[in-house]
XYZ file of C-alpha atoms in Angstrom:
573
model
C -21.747 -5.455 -8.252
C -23.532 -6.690 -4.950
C -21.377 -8.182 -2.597
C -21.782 -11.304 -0.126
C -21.990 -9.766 3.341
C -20.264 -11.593 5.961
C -21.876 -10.215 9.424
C -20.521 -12.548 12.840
C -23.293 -11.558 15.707
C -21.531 -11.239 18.657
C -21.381 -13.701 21.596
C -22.957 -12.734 24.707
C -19.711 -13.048 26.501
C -18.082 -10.356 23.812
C -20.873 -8.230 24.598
C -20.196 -8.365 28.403
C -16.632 -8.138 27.434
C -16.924 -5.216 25.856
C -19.602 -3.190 27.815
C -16.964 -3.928 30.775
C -14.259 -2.301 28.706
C -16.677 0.725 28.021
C -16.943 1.453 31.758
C -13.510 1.973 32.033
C -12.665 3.630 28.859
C -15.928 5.904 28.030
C -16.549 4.829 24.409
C -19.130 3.426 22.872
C -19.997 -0.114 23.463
C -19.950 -1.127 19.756
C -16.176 0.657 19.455
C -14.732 -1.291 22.842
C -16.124 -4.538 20.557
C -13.576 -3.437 17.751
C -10.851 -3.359 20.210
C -11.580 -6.844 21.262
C -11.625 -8.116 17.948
C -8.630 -6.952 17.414
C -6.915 -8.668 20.520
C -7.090 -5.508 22.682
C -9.019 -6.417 25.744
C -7.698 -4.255 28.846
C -7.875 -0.760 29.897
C -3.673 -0.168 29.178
C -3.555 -2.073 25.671
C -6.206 0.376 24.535
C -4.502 3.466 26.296
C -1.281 1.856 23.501
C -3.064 1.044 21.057
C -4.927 4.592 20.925
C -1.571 6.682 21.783
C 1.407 4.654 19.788
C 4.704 5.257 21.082
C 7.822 5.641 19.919
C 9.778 4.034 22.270
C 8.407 1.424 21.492
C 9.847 1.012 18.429
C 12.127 -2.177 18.442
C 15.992 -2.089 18.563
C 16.925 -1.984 15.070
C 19.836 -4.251 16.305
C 17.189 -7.521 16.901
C 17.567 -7.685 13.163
C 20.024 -9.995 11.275
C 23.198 -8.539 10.272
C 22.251 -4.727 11.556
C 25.602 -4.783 13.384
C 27.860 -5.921 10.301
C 25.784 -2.906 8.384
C 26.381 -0.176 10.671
C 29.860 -1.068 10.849
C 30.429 -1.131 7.231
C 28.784 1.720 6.664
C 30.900 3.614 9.796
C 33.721 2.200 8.088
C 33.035 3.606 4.749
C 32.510 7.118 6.236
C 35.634 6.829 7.999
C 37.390 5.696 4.698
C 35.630 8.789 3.078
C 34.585 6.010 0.233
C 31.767 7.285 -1.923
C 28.555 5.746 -0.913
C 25.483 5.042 -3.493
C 21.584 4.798 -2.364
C 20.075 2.502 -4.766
C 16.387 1.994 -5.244
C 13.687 0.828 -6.714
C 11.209 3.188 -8.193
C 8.105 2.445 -7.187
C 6.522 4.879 -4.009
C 8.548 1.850 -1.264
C 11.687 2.761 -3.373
C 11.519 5.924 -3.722
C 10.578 6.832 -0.177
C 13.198 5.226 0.881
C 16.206 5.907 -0.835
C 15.202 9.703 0.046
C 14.923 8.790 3.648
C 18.356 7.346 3.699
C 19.787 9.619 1.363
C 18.157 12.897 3.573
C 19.428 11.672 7.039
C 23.459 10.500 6.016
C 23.923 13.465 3.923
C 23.679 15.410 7.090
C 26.730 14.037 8.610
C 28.197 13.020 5.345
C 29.167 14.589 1.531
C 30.431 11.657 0.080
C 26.973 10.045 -1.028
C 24.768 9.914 -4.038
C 21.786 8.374 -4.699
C 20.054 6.362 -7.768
C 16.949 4.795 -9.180
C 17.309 2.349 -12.036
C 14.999 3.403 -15.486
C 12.336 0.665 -15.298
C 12.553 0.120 -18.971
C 16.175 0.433 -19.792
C 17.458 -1.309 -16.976
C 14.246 -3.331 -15.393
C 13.804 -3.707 -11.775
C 16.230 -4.247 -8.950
C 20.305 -4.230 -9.566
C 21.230 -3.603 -12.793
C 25.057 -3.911 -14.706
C 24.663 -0.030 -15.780
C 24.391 0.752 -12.373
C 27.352 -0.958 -11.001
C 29.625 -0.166 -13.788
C 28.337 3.586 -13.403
C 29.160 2.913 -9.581
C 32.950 1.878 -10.527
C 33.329 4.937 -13.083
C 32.223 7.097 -9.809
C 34.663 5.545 -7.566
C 31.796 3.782 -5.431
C 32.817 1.571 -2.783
C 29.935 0.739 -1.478
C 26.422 1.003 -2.193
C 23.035 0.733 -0.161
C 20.272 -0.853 -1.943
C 16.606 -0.406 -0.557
C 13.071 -1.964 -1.844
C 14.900 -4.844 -3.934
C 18.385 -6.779 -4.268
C 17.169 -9.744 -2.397
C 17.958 -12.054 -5.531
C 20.413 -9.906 -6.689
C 22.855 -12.568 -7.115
C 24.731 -12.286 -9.760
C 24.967 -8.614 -10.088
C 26.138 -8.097 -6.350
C 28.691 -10.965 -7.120
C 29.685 -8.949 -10.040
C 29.927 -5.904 -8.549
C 32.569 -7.870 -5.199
C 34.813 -8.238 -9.237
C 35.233 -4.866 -8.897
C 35.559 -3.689 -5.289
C 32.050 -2.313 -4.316
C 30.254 -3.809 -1.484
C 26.135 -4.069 -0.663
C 24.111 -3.705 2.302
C 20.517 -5.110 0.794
C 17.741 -3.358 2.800
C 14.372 -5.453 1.780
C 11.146 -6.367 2.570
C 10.765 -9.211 0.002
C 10.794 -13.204 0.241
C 14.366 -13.886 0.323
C 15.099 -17.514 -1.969
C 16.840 -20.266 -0.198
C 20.573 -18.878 -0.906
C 21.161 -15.315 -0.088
C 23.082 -13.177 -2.216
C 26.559 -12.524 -1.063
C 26.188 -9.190 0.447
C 28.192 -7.541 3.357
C 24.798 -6.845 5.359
C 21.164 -8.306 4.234
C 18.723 -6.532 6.112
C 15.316 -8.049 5.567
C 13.043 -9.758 8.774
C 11.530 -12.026 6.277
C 15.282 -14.057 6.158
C 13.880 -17.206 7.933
C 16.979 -17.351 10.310
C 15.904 -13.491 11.374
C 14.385 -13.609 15.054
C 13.219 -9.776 14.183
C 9.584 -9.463 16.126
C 8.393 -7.533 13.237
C 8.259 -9.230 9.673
C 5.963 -6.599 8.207
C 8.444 -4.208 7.226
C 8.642 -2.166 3.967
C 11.525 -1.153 2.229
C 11.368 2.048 3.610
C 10.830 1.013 6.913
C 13.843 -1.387 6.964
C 15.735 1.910 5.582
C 14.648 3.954 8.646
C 15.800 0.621 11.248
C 19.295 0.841 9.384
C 19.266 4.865 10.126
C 18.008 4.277 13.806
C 21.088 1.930 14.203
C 23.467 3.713 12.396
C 22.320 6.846 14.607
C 22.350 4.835 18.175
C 25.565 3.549 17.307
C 26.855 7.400 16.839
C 25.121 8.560 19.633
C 23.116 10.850 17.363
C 19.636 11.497 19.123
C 16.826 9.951 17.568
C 14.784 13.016 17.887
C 16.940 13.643 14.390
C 15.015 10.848 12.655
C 11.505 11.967 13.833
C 11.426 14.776 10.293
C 11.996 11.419 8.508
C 8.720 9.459 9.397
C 6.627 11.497 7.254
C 8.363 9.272 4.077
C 7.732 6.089 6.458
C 3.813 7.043 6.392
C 4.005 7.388 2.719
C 5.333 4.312 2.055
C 3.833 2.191 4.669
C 0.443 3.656 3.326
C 1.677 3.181 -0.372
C 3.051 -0.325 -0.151
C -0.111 -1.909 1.324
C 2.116 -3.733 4.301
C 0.215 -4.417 7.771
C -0.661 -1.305 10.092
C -0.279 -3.024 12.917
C 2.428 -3.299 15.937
C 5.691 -1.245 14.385
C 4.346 -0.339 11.407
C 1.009 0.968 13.461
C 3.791 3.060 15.343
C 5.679 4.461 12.079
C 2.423 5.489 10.582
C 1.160 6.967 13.503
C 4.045 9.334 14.234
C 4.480 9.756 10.042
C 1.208 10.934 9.440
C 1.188 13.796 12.704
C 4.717 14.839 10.540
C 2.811 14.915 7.408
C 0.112 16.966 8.865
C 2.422 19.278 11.194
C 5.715 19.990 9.165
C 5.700 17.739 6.284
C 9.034 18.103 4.131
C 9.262 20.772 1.341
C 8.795 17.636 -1.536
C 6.132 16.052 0.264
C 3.903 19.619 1.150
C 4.675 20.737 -2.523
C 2.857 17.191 -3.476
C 0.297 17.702 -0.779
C -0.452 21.233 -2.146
C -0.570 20.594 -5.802
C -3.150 17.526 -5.262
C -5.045 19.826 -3.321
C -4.790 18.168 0.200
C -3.499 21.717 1.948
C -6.029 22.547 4.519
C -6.879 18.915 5.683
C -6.178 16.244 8.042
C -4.596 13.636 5.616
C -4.973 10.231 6.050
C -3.297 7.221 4.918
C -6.321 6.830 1.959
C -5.054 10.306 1.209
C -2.066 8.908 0.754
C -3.376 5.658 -1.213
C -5.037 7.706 -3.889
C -3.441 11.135 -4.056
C -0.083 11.239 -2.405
C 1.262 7.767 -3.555
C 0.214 7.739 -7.719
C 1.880 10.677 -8.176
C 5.468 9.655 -6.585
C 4.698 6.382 -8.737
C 3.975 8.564 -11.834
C 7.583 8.956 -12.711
C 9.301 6.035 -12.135
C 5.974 4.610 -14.259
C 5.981 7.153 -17.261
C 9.713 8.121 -17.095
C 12.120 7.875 -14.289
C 11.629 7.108 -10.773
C 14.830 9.230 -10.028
C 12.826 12.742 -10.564
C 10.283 11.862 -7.905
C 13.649 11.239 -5.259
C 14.545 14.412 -6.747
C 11.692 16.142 -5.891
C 11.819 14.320 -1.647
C 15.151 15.612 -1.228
C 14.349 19.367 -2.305
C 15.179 21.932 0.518
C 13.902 24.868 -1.613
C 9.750 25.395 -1.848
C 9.992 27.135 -5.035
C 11.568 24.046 -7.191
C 9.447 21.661 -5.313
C 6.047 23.067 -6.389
C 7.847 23.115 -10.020
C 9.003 19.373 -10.104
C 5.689 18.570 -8.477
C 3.606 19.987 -11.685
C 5.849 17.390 -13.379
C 5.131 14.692 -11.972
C 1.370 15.445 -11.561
C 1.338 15.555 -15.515
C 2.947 12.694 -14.828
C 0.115 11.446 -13.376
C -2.568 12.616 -15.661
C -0.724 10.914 -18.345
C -0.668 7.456 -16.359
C -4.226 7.723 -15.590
C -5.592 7.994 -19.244
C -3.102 4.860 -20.386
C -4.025 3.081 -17.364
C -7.864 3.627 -18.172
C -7.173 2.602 -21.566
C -4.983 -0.418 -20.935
C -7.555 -1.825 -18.130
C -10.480 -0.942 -20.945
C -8.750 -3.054 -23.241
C -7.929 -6.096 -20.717
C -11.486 -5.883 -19.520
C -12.745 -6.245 -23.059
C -10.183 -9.398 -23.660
C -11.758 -10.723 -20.494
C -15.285 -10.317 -21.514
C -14.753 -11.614 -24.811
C -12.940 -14.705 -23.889
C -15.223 -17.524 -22.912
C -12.153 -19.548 -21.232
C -10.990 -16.661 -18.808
C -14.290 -16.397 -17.560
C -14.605 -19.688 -16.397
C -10.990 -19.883 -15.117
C -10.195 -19.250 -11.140
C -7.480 -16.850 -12.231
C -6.937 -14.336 -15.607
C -3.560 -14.154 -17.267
C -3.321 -11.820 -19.635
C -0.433 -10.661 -22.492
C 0.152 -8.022 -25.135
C 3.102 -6.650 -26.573
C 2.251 -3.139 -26.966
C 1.187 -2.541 -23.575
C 2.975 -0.146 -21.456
C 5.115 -1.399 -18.653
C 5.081 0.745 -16.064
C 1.139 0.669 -15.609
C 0.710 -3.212 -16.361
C 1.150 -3.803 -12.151
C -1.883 -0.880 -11.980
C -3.932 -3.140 -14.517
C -3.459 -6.349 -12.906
C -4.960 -4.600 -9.489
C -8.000 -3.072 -11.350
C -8.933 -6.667 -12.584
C -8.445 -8.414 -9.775
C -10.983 -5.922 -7.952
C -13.462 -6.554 -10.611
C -13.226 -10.261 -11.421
C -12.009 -11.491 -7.612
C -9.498 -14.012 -9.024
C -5.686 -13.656 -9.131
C -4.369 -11.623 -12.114
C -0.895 -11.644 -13.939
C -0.823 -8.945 -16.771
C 1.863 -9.367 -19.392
C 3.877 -7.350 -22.002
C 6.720 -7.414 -24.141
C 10.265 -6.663 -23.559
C 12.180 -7.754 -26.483
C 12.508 -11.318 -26.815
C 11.028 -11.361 -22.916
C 7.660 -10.531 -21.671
C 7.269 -8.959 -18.054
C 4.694 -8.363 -15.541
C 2.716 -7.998 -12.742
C 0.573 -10.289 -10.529
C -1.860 -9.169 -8.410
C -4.250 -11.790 -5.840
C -7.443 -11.778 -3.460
C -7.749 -12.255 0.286
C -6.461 -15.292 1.606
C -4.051 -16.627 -2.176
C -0.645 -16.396 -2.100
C 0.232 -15.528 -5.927
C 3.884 -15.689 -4.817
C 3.889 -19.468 -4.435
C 1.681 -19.979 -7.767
C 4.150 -17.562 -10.006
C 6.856 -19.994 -7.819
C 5.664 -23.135 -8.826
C 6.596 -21.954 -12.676
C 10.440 -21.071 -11.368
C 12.044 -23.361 -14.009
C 10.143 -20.795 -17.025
C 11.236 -17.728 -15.251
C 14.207 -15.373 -15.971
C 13.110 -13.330 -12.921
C 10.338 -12.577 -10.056
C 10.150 -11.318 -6.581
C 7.693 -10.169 -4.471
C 5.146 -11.200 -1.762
C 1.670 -13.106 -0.651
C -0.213 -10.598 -2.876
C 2.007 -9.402 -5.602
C 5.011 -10.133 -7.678
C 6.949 -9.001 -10.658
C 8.106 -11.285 -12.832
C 10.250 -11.885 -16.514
C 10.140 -15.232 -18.555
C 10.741 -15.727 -22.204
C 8.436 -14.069 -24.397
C 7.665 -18.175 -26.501
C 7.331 -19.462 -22.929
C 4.167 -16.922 -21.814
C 1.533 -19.934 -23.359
C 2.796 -22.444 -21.098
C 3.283 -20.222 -18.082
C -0.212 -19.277 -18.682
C -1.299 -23.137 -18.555
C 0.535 -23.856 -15.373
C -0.085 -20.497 -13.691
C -3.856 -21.642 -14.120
C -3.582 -24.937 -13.019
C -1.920 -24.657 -10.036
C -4.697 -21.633 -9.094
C -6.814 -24.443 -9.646
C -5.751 -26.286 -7.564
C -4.592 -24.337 -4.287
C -7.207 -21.215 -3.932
C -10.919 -22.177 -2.587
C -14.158 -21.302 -3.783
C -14.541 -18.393 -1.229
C -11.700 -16.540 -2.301
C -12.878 -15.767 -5.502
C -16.387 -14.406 -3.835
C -16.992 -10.476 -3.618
C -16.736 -10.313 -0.374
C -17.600 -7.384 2.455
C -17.040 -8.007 6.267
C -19.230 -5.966 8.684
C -18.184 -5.000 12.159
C -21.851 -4.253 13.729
C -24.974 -3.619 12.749
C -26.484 -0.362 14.058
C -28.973 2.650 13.949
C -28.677 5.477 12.115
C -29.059 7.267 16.197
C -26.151 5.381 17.389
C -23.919 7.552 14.691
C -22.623 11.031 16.443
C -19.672 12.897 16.356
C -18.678 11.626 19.616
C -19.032 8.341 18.164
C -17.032 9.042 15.085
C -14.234 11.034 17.233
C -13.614 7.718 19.069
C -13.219 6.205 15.654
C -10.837 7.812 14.311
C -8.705 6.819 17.437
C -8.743 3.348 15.496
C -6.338 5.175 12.837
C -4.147 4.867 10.746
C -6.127 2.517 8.740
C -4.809 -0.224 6.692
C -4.149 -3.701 6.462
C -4.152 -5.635 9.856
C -6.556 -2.991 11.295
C -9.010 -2.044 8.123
C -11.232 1.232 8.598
C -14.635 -0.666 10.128
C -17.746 -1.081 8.199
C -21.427 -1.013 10.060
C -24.488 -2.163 8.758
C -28.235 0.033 8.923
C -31.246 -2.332 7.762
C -34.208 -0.985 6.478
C -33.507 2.630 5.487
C -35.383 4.541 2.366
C -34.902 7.851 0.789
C -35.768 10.878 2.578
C -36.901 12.130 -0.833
C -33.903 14.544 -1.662
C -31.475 11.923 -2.822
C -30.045 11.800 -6.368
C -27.626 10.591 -9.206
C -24.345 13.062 -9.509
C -20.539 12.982 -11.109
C -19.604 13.778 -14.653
C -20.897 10.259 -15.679
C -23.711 10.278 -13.161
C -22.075 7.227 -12.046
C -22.767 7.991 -7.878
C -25.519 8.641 -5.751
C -25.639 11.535 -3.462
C -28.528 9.971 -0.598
C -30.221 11.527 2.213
C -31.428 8.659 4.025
C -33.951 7.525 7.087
C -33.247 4.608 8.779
C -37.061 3.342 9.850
C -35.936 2.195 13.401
C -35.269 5.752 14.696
C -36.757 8.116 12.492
C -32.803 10.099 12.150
C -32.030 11.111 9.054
C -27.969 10.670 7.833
C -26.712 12.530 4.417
C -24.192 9.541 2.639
C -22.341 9.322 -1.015
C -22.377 5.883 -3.434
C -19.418 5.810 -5.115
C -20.464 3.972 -8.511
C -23.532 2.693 -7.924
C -25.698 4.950 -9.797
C -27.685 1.320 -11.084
C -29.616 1.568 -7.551
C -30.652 4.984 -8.175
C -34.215 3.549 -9.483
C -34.808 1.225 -6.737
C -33.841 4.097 -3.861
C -36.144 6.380 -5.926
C -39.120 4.138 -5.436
C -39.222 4.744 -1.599
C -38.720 1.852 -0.623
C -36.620 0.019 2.174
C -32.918 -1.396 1.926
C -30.052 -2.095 3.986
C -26.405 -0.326 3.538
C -23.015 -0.922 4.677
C -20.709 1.642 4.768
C -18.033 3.430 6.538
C -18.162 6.645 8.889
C -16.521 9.553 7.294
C -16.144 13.676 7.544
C -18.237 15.480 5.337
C -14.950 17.667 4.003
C -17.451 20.867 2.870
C -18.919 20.660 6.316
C -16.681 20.387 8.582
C -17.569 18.649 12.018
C -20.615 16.409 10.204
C -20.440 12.971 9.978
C -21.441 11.486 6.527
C -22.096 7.856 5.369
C -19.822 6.630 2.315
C -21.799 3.627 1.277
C -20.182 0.461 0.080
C -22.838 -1.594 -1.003
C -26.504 -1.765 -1.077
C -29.270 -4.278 -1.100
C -31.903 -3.747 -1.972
C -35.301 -5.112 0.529
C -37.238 -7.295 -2.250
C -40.182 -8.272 0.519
């Protein structure tokens, strides 16, 4: 597929702008343009932006109802009550209950920790779980990742004595649930600067709290940021202003002294040896702490975080990497089979958004569907199965459509959702999927525009192959950790051809390995197409085209700079 390129030329006055900025700061022009696009226009924004700190991390206590929490939870250890870490088990969930459960159990015995079975107990608070609570003499219990609408559980579980703190990241509804503490900056009367929190990273604020109010140094929490990378990375949220911060100082743990579960997942996905980045961490590091909670239970991958011996760690990890092999052949088939509904169904093509139902497919991989069809069809996906006499899903959306307010607008069908501007979980009646389906579609319809459903691919400046040096790409990589709010740029190179050598590789022979000349400057750049083996012919015929693409290491020779290539167009005239 061939994308729309959207290319801004630069004002004259961002040009002066930023060859000012690259007196003072020594990097490339085209670099100090970046910065300014992303708001950073001075000479001691980029010195922050380029060196994050961690002082200045906000005081956890900015946030609603951080107070009540760390007093309820001092309380509690001064009670010697049993505490409970509760959450979900997705990568956010995970990540965080190990967080929590790693840095209290160093000042406390009384704690255990637990992550609901996504299919005999479904996502967020569940009766088993409380009533397990009771039996265990739980008094209070700290949920992370979900419990937001947790209503009647957490009103159930007040019946019996036990008390929440709700650490979350997801739109709260109107009424809260009635909770001791709710931790989430997304409660509209929360003042928090920061609403782009994951679970996990609401987690570490309630540890950074509980540990200023003990007068426990924070240097205590910094082993603990390699989970907040992890999950920051995993969860999709915005890198940018505390988060930026998080990931920053996560990812130099990660590389530097990573914990024994996290460097026995790094080693068996065969990371060991390299810088890791958060992409590392999108497509390698993340799946596999997924893999359990999404085959079996999300309460072996928490296992595995909180291991303090190497030996077991490499052992769970082979686990949950056949985990992971197991999820990626049902996942291939399930999103084989939806593409083939898709294709074969005249009225989803034609529709601005794809719902999509059947009751034998698996439910921990439907969310991993709905995301592979909404990057090949550009519209906002919800993928359905059966539960009994419900059906649950996933919803996935595009830039710029808030699939939380569409699956909203059906509230009166649903049992249960949650979620946020670009995904959601939800349950409704299995008889009431048909008219779901009608009004989900309509009110796409309705609300998204045109654009939103167009492959799009933004490029940050157009440039010669000679411009491209390992100087250049050193400065780059200043611009990480890449993610959301501050995406890994893209540059355009017109008119390049095939130095002769280049040619179709992979099992499939689905890529493109390319040595390239770009015909302004005569310098020739190796680069890798990911997928696009259909423009092998065209590159083969020597003649011109233009490329975007990212800068990237060559990892099997180190130090050179290669081209990964998103897209290609071809130069008809």
């Amino acid at each position: 597929m061939h994308f729309k390129w959207i290319y801004n030329t630069p004002s004259p006055t961002l040009m002066r702008q930023a060859s000012e900025l690259s007196e003072k700061l020594n990097i490339a022009p085209v670099l100090c343009r970046l910065l300014i696009e992303r708001g950073i226009t001075t000479e001691s924004a980029a010195k922050r932006f380029f060196r994050p700190q961690l002082n200045d991390l906000i005081n956890p206590f900015l946030m609603k109802d951080m107070d009540i929490a760390v007093d309820r939870l001092n309380d509690a250890m001064g009670r010697k009550e049993r505490i409970m870490v509760y959450g979900d088990y997705d990568v956010d969930g995970c990540t965080a209950v190990a967080l929590v459960y790693k840095f209290l159990r160093l000042y406390y015995s009384n704690i255990e920790y637990y992550i609901p079975d996504r299919y005999e107990e479904g996502y967020g608070v569940s009766r088993k779980a409380i009533d397990m609570a009771n039996e265990n003499g739980v008094k209070l219990i700290i949920i992370l990742d979900c419990g937001i609408k947790a209503h009647e559980q957490i009103e159930y579980a007040k019946t019996l004595g036990i008390d929440f703190i709700i650490c979350d990241h997801h739109v709260p509804d109107d009424v809260l649930p009635p909770a001791v503490a709710i931790l989430n900056p997304k409660r509209p009367d929360d003042s928090y600067p920061f609403k782009h929190l994951c679970g996990c990273g609401v987690g570490f604020k309630l540890m950074q709290a509980f540990a200023k109010n003990n007068g426990i140094p924070f240097s205590r929490l910094i082993p603990l940021l390699d989970l907040c990378a992890v999950s920051i990375a995993a969860d999709l949220v915005e890198v940018t202003d505390e988060n930026r911060v998080l990931a920053y100082h996560g990812l130099k743990q990660l590389n530097q002294n990573p914990s024994v579960g996290l460097k026995s997942i790094i080693d068996i996905c065969g990371l060991s040896g390299r810088e890791i980045s958060m992409s590392d961490i999108v497509f390698k590091i993340g799946p596999r702490i997924n893999a359990s909670g999404r085959m079996e239970n999300g309460k072996l991958s928490v296992d595995l975080l909180v291991e303090k011996e190497y030996n077991n760690a490499i052992q769970a990890a082979k686990h949950i990497d056949a985990y992971n092999e197991q999820r990626r052949d049902i996942d291939k088939q399930m999103t084989d089979e939806a593409n083939g509904i898709v294709e074969k169904l005249e009225s989803q093509r034609h529709r601005s958004s794809i719902v999509l139902y059947d009751e034998n497919w698996k439910k921990g991989v439907i969310g991993i569907v709905a995301s592979r069809l909404t990057e090949i069809y550009f519209r906002p996906t919800v993928v359905l199965t059966r539960d009994g006499q419900f059906a649950t899903g996933s919803a996935r959306s595009v830039a710029g459509f808030d699939v939380y307010s569409a699956i909203k607008s059906c509230r009166d069908l649903l049992i249960n959702f949650g979620g946020h501007t670009y995904a959601c979980g939800l349950t409704i009646r299995w008889e009431d999927v048909p008219e779901f389906s009608k009004r989900f579609y309509k009110y796409v319809e309705e609300h998204i525009e045109p654009t939103q459903t167009e492959a799009t691919l933004t490029v940050d400046a157009v440039i010669d192959f000679r411009d491209i040096s390992r100087r250049l790409y050193h400065d780059l990589k200043r611009f990480a950790p890449f993610g959301p709010g501050n995406v890994k740029p893209t540059f355009c190179t017109r008119n390049v051809y095939d130095f002769g050598t280049s040619k179709v590789v992979g099992r499939e022979q689905e890529h493109i390995k390319l040595e390239l000349v770009d015909s302004n400057s005569n310098t020739v750049m190796n680069g890798i197409a990911f997928g696009q083996s259909a423009s092998a012919r065209y590159i083969k015929s020597r003649r011109s085209f233009d490329i975007v693409y990212t800068l990237e290491e060559n990892i099997y020779k180190r130090g050179n700079v290669q081209l990964q290539i998103e897209d290609i167009k071809p130069n008809e005239d």
